Amino acid sequence: MDIAQQVPQHPRVRDVLADQCQRLFFEYLESFDENEKKTMIDELSQPQRSTVLINYRHLSNFNDRLSRVIQDEYYRLLPSLSRGLKQFFREHIPKIDIEAEKLERFKRTVLNDKELYVAFSDVQMRYKLRNLNTSKMGMLIRITGQVIRTYPVHPELVSATFIC
C-alpha cells in the first residue's frame, strides 16, 4: 500500500504579491544603464560571487511602493527577487554588448546552476540591537550596536592521530 496515495493533494496557491514584486523588480533592473548591467555581469561571473547589491534609496526613487513592500515582507519576497534577478539576466544577456569569453563564462556559471541573491544597502529603517523584538522578524532593517567584548577563538585540537 502506497502512503502517497492516501495523502490528499491540495492545490498550490500562488503568492500574487510575490509575483507582482518579481515583475516590478525585473522592471527596476531593466532601468539600469548598460554600464551598470555589465558591472553586475562581471561580478556575478566570478565563481565566489553570487549576490547583487542594490541601493535601497535608488529602488525607492524608482518605485516607493515596491521598496516599502520589500521592506515589510523581505523574508517572504526574497525568493521572488532572486527569481526576478535570474529572469532579468536570462532575457538581457543577448542584448548586452560584452566580450564573448565573459558571456560564455557567465552563461555557464550563473544561468545554469548558480543561486543568485539580492542584498540591499542604504536601508532607511535603523534599529538599535537592544530594541529589536519579534515584530521586526522578516523585515528588511538596519541594525546598529556596539560590540563590548570579544573572545578569541582557539581550536582545542588542530590535528591528531589515534592508534588502537
PDB file of C-alpha atoms in Angstrom:
ATOM      1  CA  MET A   1       0.000   0.000   0.000  1.00  0.00           C
ATOM      2  CA  ASP A   2       1.416   3.339  -1.056  1.00  0.00           C
ATOM      3  CA  ILE A   3       1.199   6.096   1.548  1.00  0.00           C
ATOM      4  CA  ALA A   4       1.399   8.816  -1.093  1.00  0.00           C
ATOM      5  CA  GLN A   5      -1.976   7.714  -2.449  1.00  0.00           C
ATOM      6  CA  GLN A   6      -3.619   8.354   0.913  1.00  0.00           C
ATOM      7  CA  VAL A   7      -2.273  11.886   1.337  1.00  0.00           C
ATOM      8  CA  PRO A   8      -4.778  14.411  -0.015  1.00  0.00           C
ATOM      9  CA  GLN A   9      -3.399  16.594  -2.782  1.00  0.00           C
ATOM     10  CA  HIS A  10      -4.091  20.267  -2.180  1.00  0.00           C
ATOM     11  CA  PRO A  11      -3.916  22.809  -4.975  1.00  0.00           C
ATOM     12  CA  ARG A  12      -0.937  25.138  -4.815  1.00  0.00           C
ATOM     13  CA  VAL A  13      -1.778  28.742  -4.104  1.00  0.00           C
ATOM     14  CA  ARG A  14       0.161  31.394  -5.969  1.00  0.00           C
ATOM     15  CA  ASP A  15       1.537  34.291  -3.994  1.00  0.00           C
ATOM     16  CA  VAL A  16       0.153  37.198  -6.016  1.00  0.00           C
ATOM     17  CA  LEU A  17       2.122  39.797  -4.068  1.00  0.00           C
ATOM     18  CA  ALA A  18       5.378  37.916  -4.659  1.00  0.00           C
ATOM     19  CA  ASP A  19       4.629  37.633  -8.388  1.00  0.00           C
ATOM     20  CA  GLN A  20       3.905  41.370  -8.643  1.00  0.00           C
ATOM     21  CA  CYS A  21       7.085  42.231  -6.756  1.00  0.00           C
ATOM     22  CA  GLN A  22       9.102  39.934  -9.003  1.00  0.00           C
ATOM     23  CA  ARG A  23       7.717  41.712 -12.074  1.00  0.00           C
ATOM     24  CA  LEU A  24       8.329  45.189 -10.616  1.00  0.00           C
ATOM     25  CA  PHE A  25      11.846  44.246  -9.504  1.00  0.00           C
ATOM     26  CA  PHE A  26      12.503  42.986 -13.035  1.00  0.00           C
ATOM     27  CA  GLU A  27      11.357  46.368 -14.388  1.00  0.00           C
ATOM     28  CA  TYR A  28      13.634  48.105 -11.887  1.00  0.00           C
ATOM     29  CA  LEU A  29      16.614  46.084 -13.123  1.00  0.00           C
ATOM     30  CA  GLU A  30      15.680  46.973 -16.705  1.00  0.00           C
ATOM     31  CA  SER A  31      16.022  50.656 -15.797  1.00  0.00           C
ATOM     32  CA  PHE A  32      19.792  50.227 -15.239  1.00  0.00           C
ATOM     33  CA  ASP A  33      22.085  51.577 -17.931  1.00  0.00           C
ATOM     34  CA  GLU A  34      24.442  49.354 -19.933  1.00  0.00           C
ATOM     35  CA  ASN A  35      27.482  50.027 -17.728  1.00  0.00           C
ATOM     36  CA  GLU A  36      25.623  49.014 -14.558  1.00  0.00           C
ATOM     37  CA  LYS A  37      24.424  45.825 -16.240  1.00  0.00           C
ATOM     38  CA  LYS A  38      27.965  44.993 -17.380  1.00  0.00           C
ATOM     39  CA  THR A  39      29.281  45.581 -13.859  1.00  0.00           C
ATOM     40  CA  MET A  40      26.700  43.174 -12.427  1.00  0.00           C
ATOM     41  CA  ILE A  41      27.611  40.553 -15.031  1.00  0.00           C
ATOM     42  CA  ASP A  42      31.336  40.937 -14.304  1.00  0.00           C
ATOM     43  CA  GLU A  43      30.753  40.496 -10.579  1.00  0.00           C
ATOM     44  CA  LEU A  44      28.416  37.527 -10.889  1.00  0.00           C
ATOM     45  CA  SER A  45      30.625  35.683 -13.394  1.00  0.00           C
ATOM     46  CA  GLN A  46      33.262  35.282 -10.698  1.00  0.00           C
ATOM     47  CA  PRO A  47      32.781  31.894  -9.016  1.00  0.00           C
ATOM     48  CA  GLN A  48      32.828  33.256  -5.461  1.00  0.00           C
ATOM     49  CA  ARG A  49      30.235  35.980  -6.110  1.00  0.00           C
ATOM     50  CA  SER A  50      26.504  35.284  -6.048  1.00  0.00           C
ATOM     51  CA  THR A  51      24.989  38.459  -4.586  1.00  0.00           C
ATOM     52  CA  VAL A  52      23.919  41.656  -6.318  1.00  0.00           C
ATOM     53  CA  LEU A  53      23.994  44.731  -4.113  1.00  0.00           C
ATOM     54  CA  ILE A  54      21.040  47.064  -4.679  1.00  0.00           C
ATOM     55  CA  ASN A  55      20.896  50.602  -3.321  1.00  0.00           C
ATOM     56  CA  TYR A  56      17.627  50.800  -1.402  1.00  0.00           C
ATOM     57  CA  ARG A  57      17.231  54.557  -1.928  1.00  0.00           C
ATOM     58  CA  HIS A  58      17.656  54.121  -5.673  1.00  0.00           C
ATOM     59  CA  LEU A  59      14.949  51.439  -5.597  1.00  0.00           C
ATOM     60  CA  SER A  60      12.750  53.727  -3.501  1.00  0.00           C
ATOM     61  CA  ASN A  61      13.154  56.534  -6.042  1.00  0.00           C
ATOM     62  CA  PHE A  62      12.164  54.138  -8.827  1.00  0.00           C
ATOM     63  CA  ASN A  63       9.101  52.703  -7.061  1.00  0.00           C
ATOM     64  CA  ASP A  64       8.370  53.724  -3.492  1.00  0.00           C
ATOM     65  CA  ARG A  65       5.550  51.223  -3.055  1.00  0.00           C
ATOM     66  CA  LEU A  66       7.768  48.321  -4.131  1.00  0.00           C
ATOM     67  CA  SER A  67      10.503  49.387  -1.734  1.00  0.00           C
ATOM     68  CA  ARG A  68       8.051  49.589   1.175  1.00  0.00           C
ATOM     69  CA  VAL A  69       6.602  46.152   0.425  1.00  0.00           C
ATOM     70  CA  ILE A  70      10.108  44.664   0.200  1.00  0.00           C
ATOM     71  CA  GLN A  71      10.979  46.294   3.493  1.00  0.00           C
ATOM     72  CA  ASP A  72       7.875  44.953   5.255  1.00  0.00           C
ATOM     73  CA  GLU A  73       7.825  41.470   3.667  1.00  0.00           C
ATOM     74  CA  TYR A  74      11.525  40.890   2.967  1.00  0.00           C
ATOM     75  CA  TYR A  75      11.750  37.275   4.105  1.00  0.00           C
ATOM     76  CA  ARG A  76       8.645  36.341   2.127  1.00  0.00           C
ATOM     77  CA  LEU A  77       9.756  38.133  -1.060  1.00  0.00           C
ATOM     78  CA  LEU A  78      13.454  37.231  -1.154  1.00  0.00           C
ATOM     79  CA  PRO A  79      12.974  34.081  -3.312  1.00  0.00           C
ATOM     80  CA  SER A  80      10.868  36.092  -5.791  1.00  0.00           C
ATOM     81  CA  LEU A  81      13.518  38.802  -6.003  1.00  0.00           C
ATOM     82  CA  SER A  82      16.155  36.155  -6.729  1.00  0.00           C
ATOM     83  CA  ARG A  83      13.958  34.650  -9.449  1.00  0.00           C
ATOM     84  CA  GLY A  84      13.430  38.120 -10.937  1.00  0.00           C
ATOM     85  CA  LEU A  85      17.189  38.672 -10.979  1.00  0.00           C
ATOM     86  CA  LYS A  86      17.805  35.380 -12.775  1.00  0.00           C
ATOM     87  CA  GLN A  87      14.978  36.078 -15.239  1.00  0.00           C
ATOM     88  CA  PHE A  88      16.467  39.501 -15.936  1.00  0.00           C
ATOM     89  CA  PHE A  89      19.828  38.009 -16.865  1.00  0.00           C
ATOM     90  CA  ARG A  90      18.269  35.276 -18.998  1.00  0.00           C
ATOM     91  CA  GLU A  91      16.380  37.842 -21.069  1.00  0.00           C
ATOM     92  CA  HIS A  92      19.012  40.576 -21.246  1.00  0.00           C
ATOM     93  CA  ILE A  93      22.238  38.652 -21.787  1.00  0.00           C
ATOM     94  CA  PRO A  94      21.835  38.572 -25.594  1.00  0.00           C
ATOM     95  CA  LYS A  95      21.178  42.340 -25.656  1.00  0.00           C
ATOM     96  CA  ILE A  96      24.253  43.367 -23.657  1.00  0.00           C
ATOM     97  CA  ASP A  97      27.420  44.087 -25.618  1.00  0.00           C
ATOM     98  CA  ILE A  98      30.084  42.094 -23.778  1.00  0.00           C
ATOM     99  CA  GLU A  99      33.128  40.003 -24.665  1.00  0.00           C
ATOM    100  CA  ALA A 100      32.290  36.506 -25.894  1.00  0.00           C
ATOM    101  CA  GLU A 101      34.519  34.826 -23.291  1.00  0.00           C
ATOM    102  CA  LYS A 102      32.873  36.653 -20.386  1.00  0.00           C
ATOM    103  CA  LEU A 103      29.444  35.963 -21.842  1.00  0.00           C
ATOM    104  CA  GLU A 104      30.067  32.214 -22.113  1.00  0.00           C
ATOM    105  CA  ARG A 105      31.523  32.035 -18.603  1.00  0.00           C
ATOM    106  CA  PHE A 106      28.501  33.933 -17.286  1.00  0.00           C
ATOM    107  CA  LYS A 107      26.044  31.635 -19.054  1.00  0.00           C
ATOM    108  CA  ARG A 108      27.890  28.538 -17.870  1.00  0.00           C
ATOM    109  CA  THR A 109      28.284  29.539 -14.223  1.00  0.00           C
ATOM    110  CA  VAL A 110      25.380  31.828 -13.419  1.00  0.00           C
ATOM    111  CA  LEU A 111      22.419  30.895 -15.552  1.00  0.00           C
ATOM    112  CA  ASN A 112      22.704  27.123 -15.208  1.00  0.00           C
ATOM    113  CA  ASP A 113      23.053  26.203 -11.579  1.00  0.00           C
ATOM    114  CA  LYS A 114      24.222  29.160  -9.523  1.00  0.00           C
ATOM    115  CA  GLU A 115      21.846  30.590  -6.934  1.00  0.00           C
ATOM    116  CA  LEU A 116      21.601  34.382  -7.127  1.00  0.00           C
ATOM    117  CA  TYR A 117      20.810  36.596  -4.161  1.00  0.00           C
ATOM    118  CA  VAL A 118      19.809  40.213  -3.675  1.00  0.00           C
ATOM    119  CA  ALA A 119      21.273  42.359  -0.902  1.00  0.00           C
ATOM    120  CA  PHE A 120      20.314  45.928  -0.077  1.00  0.00           C
ATOM    121  CA  SER A 121      22.473  48.808   1.066  1.00  0.00           C
ATOM    122  CA  ASP A 122      21.438  52.201   2.419  1.00  0.00           C
ATOM    123  CA  VAL A 123      18.294  50.872   4.125  1.00  0.00           C
ATOM    124  CA  GLN A 124      16.430  53.624   5.948  1.00  0.00           C
ATOM    125  CA  MET A 125      14.877  51.761   8.907  1.00  0.00           C
ATOM    126  CA  ARG A 126      17.519  51.664  11.626  1.00  0.00           C
ATOM    127  CA  TYR A 127      17.097  49.936  14.970  1.00  0.00           C
ATOM    128  CA  LYS A 128      19.386  49.543  17.912  1.00  0.00           C
ATOM    129  CA  LEU A 129      20.223  45.953  18.658  1.00  0.00           C
ATOM    130  CA  ARG A 130      18.686  46.184  22.125  1.00  0.00           C
ATOM    131  CA  ASN A 131      15.386  47.490  20.714  1.00  0.00           C
ATOM    132  CA  LEU A 132      14.747  44.540  18.397  1.00  0.00           C
ATOM    133  CA  ASN A 133      11.731  42.379  19.077  1.00  0.00           C
ATOM    134  CA  THR A 134       9.708  39.752  17.253  1.00  0.00           C
ATOM    135  CA  SER A 135       7.594  42.345  15.437  1.00  0.00           C
ATOM    136  CA  LYS A 136      10.628  43.075  13.235  1.00  0.00           C
ATOM    137  CA  MET A 137      11.053  39.447  12.140  1.00  0.00           C
ATOM    138  CA  GLY A 138      11.008  39.043   8.374  1.00  0.00           C
ATOM    139  CA  MET A 139      11.530  42.767   7.762  1.00  0.00           C
ATOM    140  CA  LEU A 140      14.431  44.433   5.993  1.00  0.00           C
ATOM    141  CA  ILE A 141      16.073  46.614   8.638  1.00  0.00           C
ATOM    142  CA  ARG A 142      19.463  48.045   9.509  1.00  0.00           C
ATOM    143  CA  ILE A 143      20.854  47.140  12.905  1.00  0.00           C
ATOM    144  CA  THR A 144      23.243  49.300  14.890  1.00  0.00           C
ATOM    145  CA  GLY A 145      25.028  48.254  18.014  1.00  0.00           C
ATOM    146  CA  GLN A 146      28.346  48.142  19.752  1.00  0.00           C
ATOM    147  CA  VAL A 147      30.485  45.108  20.438  1.00  0.00           C
ATOM    148  CA  ILE A 148      31.634  45.341  24.041  1.00  0.00           C
ATOM    149  CA  ARG A 149      33.554  42.093  24.463  1.00  0.00           C
ATOM    150  CA  THR A 150      35.117  39.646  22.118  1.00  0.00           C
ATOM    151  CA  TYR A 151      36.630  36.304  22.927  1.00  0.00           C
ATOM    152  CA  PRO A 152      39.439  34.826  20.874  1.00  0.00           C
ATOM    153  CA  VAL A 153      38.598  31.525  19.309  1.00  0.00           C
ATOM    154  CA  HIS A 154      41.329  28.927  19.767  1.00  0.00           C
ATOM    155  CA  PRO A 155      40.818  25.422  18.496  1.00  0.00           C
ATOM    156  CA  GLU A 156      41.405  22.789  21.144  1.00  0.00           C
ATOM    157  CA  LEU A 157      42.657  20.197  18.675  1.00  0.00           C
ATOM    158  CA  VAL A 158      44.300  21.118  15.382  1.00  0.00           C
ATOM    159  CA  SER A 159      45.282  17.640  14.227  1.00  0.00           C
ATOM    160  CA  ALA A 160      45.566  14.244  15.853  1.00  0.00           C
ATOM    161  CA  THR A 161      46.377  10.632  15.190  1.00  0.00           C
ATOM    162  CA  PHE A 162      44.766   7.793  17.077  1.00  0.00           C
ATOM    163  CA  ILE A 163      46.253   4.313  17.283  1.00  0.00           C
ATOM    164  CA  CYS A 164      44.386   1.314  18.624  1.00  0.00           C
TER     165      CYS A 164
END
